[in-house]
Coordinates of C-alpha atoms in Angstrom, one line a residue:
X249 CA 51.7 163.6 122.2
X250 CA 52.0 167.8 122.3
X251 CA 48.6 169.9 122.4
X252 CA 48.1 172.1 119.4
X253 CA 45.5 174.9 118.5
X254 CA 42.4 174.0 116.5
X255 CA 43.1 175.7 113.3
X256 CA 40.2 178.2 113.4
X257 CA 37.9 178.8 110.7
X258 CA 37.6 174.5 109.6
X259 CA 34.6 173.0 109.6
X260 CA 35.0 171.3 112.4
X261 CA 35.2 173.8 114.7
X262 CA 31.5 175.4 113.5
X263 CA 28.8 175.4 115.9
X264 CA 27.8 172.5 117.4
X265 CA 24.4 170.7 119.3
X266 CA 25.4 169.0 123.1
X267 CA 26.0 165.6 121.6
X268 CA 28.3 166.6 118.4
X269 CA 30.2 169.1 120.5
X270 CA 30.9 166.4 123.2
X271 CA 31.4 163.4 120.8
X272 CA 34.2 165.6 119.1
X273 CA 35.9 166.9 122.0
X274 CA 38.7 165.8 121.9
X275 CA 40.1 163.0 124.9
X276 CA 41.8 165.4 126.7
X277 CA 38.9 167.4 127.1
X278 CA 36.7 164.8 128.2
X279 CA 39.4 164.3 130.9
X280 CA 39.4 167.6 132.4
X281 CA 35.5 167.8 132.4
X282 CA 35.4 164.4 134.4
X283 CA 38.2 165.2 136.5
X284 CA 36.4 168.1 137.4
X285 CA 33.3 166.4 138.7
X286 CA 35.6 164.0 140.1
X287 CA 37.3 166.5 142.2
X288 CA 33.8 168.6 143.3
X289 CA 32.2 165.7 144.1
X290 CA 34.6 165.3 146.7
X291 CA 34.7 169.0 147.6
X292 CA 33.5 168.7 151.3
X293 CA 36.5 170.1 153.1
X294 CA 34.7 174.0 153.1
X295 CA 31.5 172.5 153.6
X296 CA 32.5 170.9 156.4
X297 CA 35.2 172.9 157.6
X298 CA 33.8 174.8 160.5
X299 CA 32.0 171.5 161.3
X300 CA 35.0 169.8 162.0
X301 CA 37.2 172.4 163.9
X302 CA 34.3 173.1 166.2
X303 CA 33.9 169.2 167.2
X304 CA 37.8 169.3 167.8
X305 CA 37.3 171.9 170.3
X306 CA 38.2 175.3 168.1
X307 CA 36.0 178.4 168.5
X308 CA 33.4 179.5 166.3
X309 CA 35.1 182.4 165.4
X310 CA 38.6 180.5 164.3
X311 CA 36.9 178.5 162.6
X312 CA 35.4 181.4 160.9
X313 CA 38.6 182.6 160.0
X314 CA 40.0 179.5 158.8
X315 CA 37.1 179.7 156.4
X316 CA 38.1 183.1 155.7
X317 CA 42.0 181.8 155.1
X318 CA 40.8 179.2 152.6
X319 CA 38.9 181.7 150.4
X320 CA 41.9 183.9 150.5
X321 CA 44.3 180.7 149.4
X322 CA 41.9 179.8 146.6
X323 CA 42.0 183.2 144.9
X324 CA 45.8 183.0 145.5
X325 CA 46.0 179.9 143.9
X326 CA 43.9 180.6 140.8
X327 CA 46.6 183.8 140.3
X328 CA 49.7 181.3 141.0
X329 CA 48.0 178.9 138.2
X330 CA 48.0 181.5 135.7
X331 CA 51.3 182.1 136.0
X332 CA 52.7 178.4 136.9
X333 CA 51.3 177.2 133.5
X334 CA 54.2 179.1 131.9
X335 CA 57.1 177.7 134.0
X336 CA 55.8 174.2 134.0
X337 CA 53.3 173.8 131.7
X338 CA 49.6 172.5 132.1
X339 CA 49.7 169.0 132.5
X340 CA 52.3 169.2 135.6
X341 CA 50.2 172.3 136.8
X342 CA 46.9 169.9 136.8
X343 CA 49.1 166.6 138.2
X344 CA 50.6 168.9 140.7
X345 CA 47.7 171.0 142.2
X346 CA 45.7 167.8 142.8
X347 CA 48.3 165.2 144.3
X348 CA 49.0 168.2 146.8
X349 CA 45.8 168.9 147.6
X350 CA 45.2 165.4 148.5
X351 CA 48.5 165.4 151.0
X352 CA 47.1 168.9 152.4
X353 CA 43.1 167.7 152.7
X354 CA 44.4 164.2 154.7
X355 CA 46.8 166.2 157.0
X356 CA 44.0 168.8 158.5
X357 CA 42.8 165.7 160.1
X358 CA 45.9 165.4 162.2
X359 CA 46.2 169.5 163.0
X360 CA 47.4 169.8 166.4
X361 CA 47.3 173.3 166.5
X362 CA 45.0 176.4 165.3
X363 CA 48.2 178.1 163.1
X364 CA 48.7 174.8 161.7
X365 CA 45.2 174.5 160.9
X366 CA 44.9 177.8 159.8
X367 CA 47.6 176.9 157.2
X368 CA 46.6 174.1 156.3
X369 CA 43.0 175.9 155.5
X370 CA 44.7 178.2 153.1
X371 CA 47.1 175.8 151.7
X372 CA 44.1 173.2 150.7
X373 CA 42.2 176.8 149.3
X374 CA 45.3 177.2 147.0
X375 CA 46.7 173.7 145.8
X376 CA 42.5 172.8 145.1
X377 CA 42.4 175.7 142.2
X378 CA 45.6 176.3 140.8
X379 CA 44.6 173.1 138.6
X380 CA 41.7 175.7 137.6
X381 CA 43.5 178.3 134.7
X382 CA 45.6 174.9 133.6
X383 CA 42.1 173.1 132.8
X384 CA 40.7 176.2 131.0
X385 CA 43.9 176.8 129.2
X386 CA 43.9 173.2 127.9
X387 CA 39.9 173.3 126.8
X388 CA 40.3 176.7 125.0
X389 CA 43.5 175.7 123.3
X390 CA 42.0 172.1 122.4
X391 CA 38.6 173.6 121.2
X392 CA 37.4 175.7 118.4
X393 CA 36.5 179.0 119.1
X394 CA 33.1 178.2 117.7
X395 CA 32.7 175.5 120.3
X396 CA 34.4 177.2 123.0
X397 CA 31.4 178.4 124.6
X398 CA 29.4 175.0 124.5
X399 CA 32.2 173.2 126.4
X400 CA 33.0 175.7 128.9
X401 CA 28.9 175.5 129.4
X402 CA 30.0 171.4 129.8
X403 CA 32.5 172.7 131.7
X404 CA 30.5 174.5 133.9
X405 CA 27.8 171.9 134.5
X406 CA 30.7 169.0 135.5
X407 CA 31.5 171.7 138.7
X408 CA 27.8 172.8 139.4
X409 CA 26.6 168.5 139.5
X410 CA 30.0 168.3 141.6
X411 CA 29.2 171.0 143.5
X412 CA 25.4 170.3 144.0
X413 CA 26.3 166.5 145.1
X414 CA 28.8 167.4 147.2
X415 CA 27.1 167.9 150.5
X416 CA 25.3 165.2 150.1
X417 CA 27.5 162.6 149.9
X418 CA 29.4 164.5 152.3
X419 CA 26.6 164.4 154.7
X420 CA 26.7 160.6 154.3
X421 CA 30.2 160.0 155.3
X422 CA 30.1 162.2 158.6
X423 CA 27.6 159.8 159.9
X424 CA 31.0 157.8 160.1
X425 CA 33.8 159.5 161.2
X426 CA 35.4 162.8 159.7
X427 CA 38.1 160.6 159.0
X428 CA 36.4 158.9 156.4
X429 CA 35.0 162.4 154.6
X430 CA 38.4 163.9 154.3
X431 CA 40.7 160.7 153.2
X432 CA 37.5 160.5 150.8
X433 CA 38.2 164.1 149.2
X434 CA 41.9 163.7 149.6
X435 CA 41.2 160.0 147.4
X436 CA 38.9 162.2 144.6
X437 CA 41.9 165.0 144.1
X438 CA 44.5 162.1 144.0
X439 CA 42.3 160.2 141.4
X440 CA 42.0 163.3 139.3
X441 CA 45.9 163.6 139.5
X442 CA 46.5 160.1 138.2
X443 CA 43.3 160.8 136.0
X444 CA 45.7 163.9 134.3
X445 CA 49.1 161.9 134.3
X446 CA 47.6 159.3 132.6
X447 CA 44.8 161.3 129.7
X448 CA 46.7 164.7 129.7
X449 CA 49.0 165.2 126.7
X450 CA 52.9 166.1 127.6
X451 CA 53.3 170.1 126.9
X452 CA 55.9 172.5 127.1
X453 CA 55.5 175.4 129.6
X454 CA 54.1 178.5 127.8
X455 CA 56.6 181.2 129.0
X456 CA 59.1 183.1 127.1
X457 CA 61.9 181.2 125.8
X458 CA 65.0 180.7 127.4
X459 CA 68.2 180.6 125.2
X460 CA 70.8 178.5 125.5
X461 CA 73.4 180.9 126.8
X462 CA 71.3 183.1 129.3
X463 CA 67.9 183.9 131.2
X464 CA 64.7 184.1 129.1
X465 CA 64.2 186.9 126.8
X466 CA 61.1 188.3 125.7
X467 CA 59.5 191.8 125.4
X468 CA 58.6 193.7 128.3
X469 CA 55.0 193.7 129.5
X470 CA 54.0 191.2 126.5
X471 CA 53.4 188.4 128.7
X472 CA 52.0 187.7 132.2
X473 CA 50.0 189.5 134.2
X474 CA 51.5 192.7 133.9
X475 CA 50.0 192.5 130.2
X476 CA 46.8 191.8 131.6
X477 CA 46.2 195.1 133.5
X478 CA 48.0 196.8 130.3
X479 CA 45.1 195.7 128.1
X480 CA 42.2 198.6 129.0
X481 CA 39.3 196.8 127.1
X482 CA 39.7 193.7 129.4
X483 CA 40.0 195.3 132.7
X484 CA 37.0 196.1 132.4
X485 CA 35.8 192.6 131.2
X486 CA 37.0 192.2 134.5
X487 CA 35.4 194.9 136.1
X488 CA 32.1 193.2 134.8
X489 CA 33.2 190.1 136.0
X490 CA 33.5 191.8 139.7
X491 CA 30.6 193.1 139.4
X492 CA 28.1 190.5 138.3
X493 CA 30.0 187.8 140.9
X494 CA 29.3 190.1 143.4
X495 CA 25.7 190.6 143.0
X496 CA 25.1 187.2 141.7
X497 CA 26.5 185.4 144.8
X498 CA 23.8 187.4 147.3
X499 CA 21.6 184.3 147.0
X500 CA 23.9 182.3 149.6
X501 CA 23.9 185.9 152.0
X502 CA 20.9 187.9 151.4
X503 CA 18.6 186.3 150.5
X504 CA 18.2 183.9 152.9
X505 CA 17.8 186.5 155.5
X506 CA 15.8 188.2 153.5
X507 CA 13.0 185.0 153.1
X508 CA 13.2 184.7 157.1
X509 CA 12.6 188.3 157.2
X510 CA 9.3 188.1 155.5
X511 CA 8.5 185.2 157.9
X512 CA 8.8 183.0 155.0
X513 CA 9.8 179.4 156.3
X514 CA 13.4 178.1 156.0
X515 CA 12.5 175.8 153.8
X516 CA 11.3 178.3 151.6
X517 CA 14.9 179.1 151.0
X518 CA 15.3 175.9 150.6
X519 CA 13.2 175.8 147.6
X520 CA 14.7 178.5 145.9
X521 CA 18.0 177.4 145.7
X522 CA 16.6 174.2 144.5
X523 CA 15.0 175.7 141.5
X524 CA 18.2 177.9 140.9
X525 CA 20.1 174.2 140.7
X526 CA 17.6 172.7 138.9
X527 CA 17.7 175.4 135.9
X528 CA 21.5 175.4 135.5
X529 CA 21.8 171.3 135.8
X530 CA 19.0 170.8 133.3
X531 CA 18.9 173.8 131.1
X532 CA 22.1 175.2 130.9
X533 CA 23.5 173.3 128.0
X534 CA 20.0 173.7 125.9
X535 CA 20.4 177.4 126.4
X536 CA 23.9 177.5 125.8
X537 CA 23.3 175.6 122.2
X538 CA 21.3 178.5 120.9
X539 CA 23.5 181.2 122.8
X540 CA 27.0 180.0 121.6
X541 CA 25.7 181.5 117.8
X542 CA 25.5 185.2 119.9
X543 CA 28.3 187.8 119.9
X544 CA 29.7 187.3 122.8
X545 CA 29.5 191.2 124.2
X546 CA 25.6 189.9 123.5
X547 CA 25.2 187.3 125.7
X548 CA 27.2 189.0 128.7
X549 CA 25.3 191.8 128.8
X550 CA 21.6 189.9 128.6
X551 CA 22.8 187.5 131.6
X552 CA 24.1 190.1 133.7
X553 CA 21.2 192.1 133.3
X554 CA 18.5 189.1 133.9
X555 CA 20.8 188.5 136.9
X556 CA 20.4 192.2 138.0
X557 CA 16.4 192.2 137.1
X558 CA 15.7 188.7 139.1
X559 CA 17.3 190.0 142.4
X560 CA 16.2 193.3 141.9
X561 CA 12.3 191.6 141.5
X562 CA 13.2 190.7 145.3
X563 CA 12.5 194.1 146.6
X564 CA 8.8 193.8 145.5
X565 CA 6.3 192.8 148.1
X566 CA 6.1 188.9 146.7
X567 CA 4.5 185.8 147.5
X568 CA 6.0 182.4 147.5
X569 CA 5.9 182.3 143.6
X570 CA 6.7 185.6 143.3
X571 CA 10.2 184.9 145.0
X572 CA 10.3 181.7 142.5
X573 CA 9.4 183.9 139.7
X574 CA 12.0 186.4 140.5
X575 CA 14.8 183.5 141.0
X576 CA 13.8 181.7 137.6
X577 CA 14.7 185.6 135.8
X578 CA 18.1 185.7 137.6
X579 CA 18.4 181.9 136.8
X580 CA 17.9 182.2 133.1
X581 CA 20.3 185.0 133.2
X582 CA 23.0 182.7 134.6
X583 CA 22.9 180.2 132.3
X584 CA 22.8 182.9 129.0
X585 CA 25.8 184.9 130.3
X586 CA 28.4 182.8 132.6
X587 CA 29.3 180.3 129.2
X588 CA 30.2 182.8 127.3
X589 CA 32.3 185.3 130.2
X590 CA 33.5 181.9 131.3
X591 CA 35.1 181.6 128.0
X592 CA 35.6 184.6 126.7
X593 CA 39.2 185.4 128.1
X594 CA 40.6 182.6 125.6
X595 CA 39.4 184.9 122.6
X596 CA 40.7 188.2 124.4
X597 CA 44.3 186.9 125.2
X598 CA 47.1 186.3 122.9
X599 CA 47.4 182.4 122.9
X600 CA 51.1 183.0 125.3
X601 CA 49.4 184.6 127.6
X602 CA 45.9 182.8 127.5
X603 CA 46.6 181.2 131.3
X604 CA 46.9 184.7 132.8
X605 CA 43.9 185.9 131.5
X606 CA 41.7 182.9 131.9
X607 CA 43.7 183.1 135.7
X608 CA 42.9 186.7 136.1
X609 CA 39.1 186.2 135.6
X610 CA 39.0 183.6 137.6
X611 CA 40.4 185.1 140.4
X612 CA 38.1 188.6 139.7
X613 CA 34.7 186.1 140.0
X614 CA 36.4 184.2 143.4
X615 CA 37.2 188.2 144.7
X616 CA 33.7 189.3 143.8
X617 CA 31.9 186.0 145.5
X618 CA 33.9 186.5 148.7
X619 CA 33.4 190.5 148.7
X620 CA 29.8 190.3 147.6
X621 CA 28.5 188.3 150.4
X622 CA 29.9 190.3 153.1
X623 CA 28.9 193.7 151.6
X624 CA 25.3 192.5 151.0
X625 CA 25.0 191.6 154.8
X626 CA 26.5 194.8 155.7
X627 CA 24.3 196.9 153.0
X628 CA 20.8 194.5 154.2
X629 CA 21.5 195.4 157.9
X630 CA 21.6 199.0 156.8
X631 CA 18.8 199.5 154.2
X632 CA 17.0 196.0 153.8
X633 CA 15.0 195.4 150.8
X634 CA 16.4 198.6 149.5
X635 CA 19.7 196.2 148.5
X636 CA 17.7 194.5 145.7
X637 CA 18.0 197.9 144.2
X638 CA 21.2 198.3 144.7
X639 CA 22.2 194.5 143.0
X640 CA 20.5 196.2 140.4
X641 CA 22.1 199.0 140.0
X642 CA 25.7 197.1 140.7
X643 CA 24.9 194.9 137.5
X644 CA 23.9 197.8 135.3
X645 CA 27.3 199.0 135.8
X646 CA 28.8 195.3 135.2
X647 CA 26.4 195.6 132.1
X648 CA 28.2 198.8 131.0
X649 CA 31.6 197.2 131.6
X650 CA 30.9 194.3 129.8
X651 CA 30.0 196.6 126.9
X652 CA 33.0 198.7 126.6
X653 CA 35.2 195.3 127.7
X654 CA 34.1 193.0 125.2
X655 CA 34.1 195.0 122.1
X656 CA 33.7 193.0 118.7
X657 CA 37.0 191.3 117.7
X658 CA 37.5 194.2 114.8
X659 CA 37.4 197.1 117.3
X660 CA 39.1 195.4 120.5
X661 CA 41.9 198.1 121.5
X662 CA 46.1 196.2 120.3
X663 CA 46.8 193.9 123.7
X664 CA 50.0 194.8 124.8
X665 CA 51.7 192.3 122.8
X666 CA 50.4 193.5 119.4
X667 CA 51.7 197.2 120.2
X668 CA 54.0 199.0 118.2

């Protein structure tokens, strides 16, 4: 079997409600979206990382690093599955990401030393997401571009269940051993390897051709990355993609320190990540059904900007349900925009080259969420509540990126590859 585009323009790829969309997806699809949860749900190896290397005996602050390390791997990673799609394809890319991430997530149990560790942190950051560009490559070029943005909003919810679950079972299994938690997520990534052998259809790598009598031959700076940073309207998709990652991600650094600082109760925190879950679980898909009809530059631009009014709200002098009303705006904004950003670098790439970008933005959000934190720390200890303004202002200028970077399809600047 050999994936092939969905012809656009047929009546089967027209806008679609949650249950038609999903029914008609087709099996491959379905795979990719379950093998994602698969592989979130057993995602505990950052949650529990520091955990674990501070029980063996490891100081806070290598621990910390290795942390650090596995970040930096999983950027690297969604960069080297961009490109690895074209040398092997996307099924191998999938089958191979996750059967080595399982060998990498059983062997930190039996680190004898911090270097080891530390590689092992970073290699288990990049073999868990280079599967990430191969899955979006294989829903974009297996789905309608009038569909794309309802299942990358399925897409989307498969990691955020995963991701939500996670510590939770996660929490369950450290009451026996650490043993048992990381064979557990090492027997998820295997099942979703064995899940892709088996569902995925065979492909042939996406890179330029090679003929029979010498290296491959294709145009320069038409393909990979290179092409990416060529093509002006989508760096600065990316640039908004940077930018709203960045501010969007302060809920996990700032704002809990900010809720203590009111002498707000930790479990008021609590709370507010709760209803942040809650929203995107339950409502993201309902959202997404009327959103998908949008132009796409649209729907970018009113979730960034939601985003950038919720946490902005946060500088106010709130209550309890103040702080719940202000998380509910940014909420809503994160379910109307990430869909459609999320899918948007499928429409903007050439279909050769559709890894890189999909890879590219990919790796822009993962830069922005591990930036973002840090710098909101930094720019709280500084100025306080005055960095609520300054998310605001950070996703105005996303806003204003994502205009100029996602121009209607009629005015998009040649990519490289349509040049003359």
């Amino acid at each position: 079997m050999s994936v092939e585009e969905t012809a656009p323009g047929t009546e089967a790829e027209a806008a679609a409600g949650i249950a038609r969309t999903w029914r008609e997806a087709p099996l491959p699809v379905k795979a990719v979206i379950a093998g994602i949860m698969v592989n979130r749900l057993g995602g505990f190896l950052q949650v529990f990382l520091v955990l674990f290397m501070v029980a063996r005996g490891f100081p806070e602050v290598q621990a910390g690093f290795a942390v650090a390390a596995h970040g930096a791997g999983a950027v690297a990673g969604i960069l080297l599955g961009g490109w690895l799609i074209g040398r092997i394809g996307v099924r191998l890319s999938i089958v191979a990401s996750m059967a080595l991430n399982a060998a990498l997530t059983a062997a930190v149990l039996y680190a004898s030393s911090y270097p080891v560790m530390l590689l092992l942190a970073a290699g288990t950051g990049a073999a868990g997401q280079v599967y990430r560009p191969a899955s979006a490559e294989l829903v974009s070029r297996l789905t309608g571009e009038q569909r794309r943005v309802m299942v990358f909003a399925m897409y989307r919810l498969a990691t955020n269940i995963g991701t939500t679950a996670a510590p939770l079972i996660g929490a369950a299994l450290l009451t026996h051993s650490y043993a048992l938690l990381f064979w557990g997520e090492a027997a998820a990534a295997l099942a979703v390897a064995v899940l892709g052998h088996l569902l995925l259809p065979a492909d042939r790598p996406t890179g330029p051709a090679r003929a029979a009598d010498g290296p491959p031959r294709r145009p320069e700076g038409t393909t990979g990355y290179r092409a990416v940073l060529r093509d002006r309207s989508f760096v600065l998709f990316l640039a908004a993609i940077l930018g709203f990652s960045a501010v969007y991600t302060q809920y996990l650094s700032t704002l809990p320190l900010a809720v203590r600082a009111h002498g707000f109760d930790t479990l008021v925190y609590g709370v507010l990540v709760a209803v942040n879950g809650a929203i995107v679980i339950v409502c993201e898909l309902a959202v997404t059904r009327k959103v998908q009809r949008w132009p796409a530059r649209l729907a970018a631009i009113a979730g960034i900007l939601a985003v950038g009014a919720g946490l902005t709200a946060y500088a106010l002098p709130l209550g309890v349900a103040g702080l719940v009303a202000a998380t509910v705006v940014w909420s809503v904004g994160e379910i109307i925009g990430s869909p459609t950003m999320t899918a948007y670098p499928a429409l903007a790439a050439a279909p050769e080259n559709r890894s890189r970008y999909l890879g590219a933005s990919q790796a822009m959000f993962g830069v922005g969420s591990a930036v973002g934190p840090a710098a909101g720390v930094a720019a709280w200890a500084l100025m306080g509540d005055t960095v609520w303004l300054l998310c605001g202002a950070v996703a105005a200028f996303a806003a204003v990126a994502a205009y100029y970077g996602m121009p209607a399809p009629e005015r998009r600047s040649p990519r490289p590859d349509q040049e003359k």
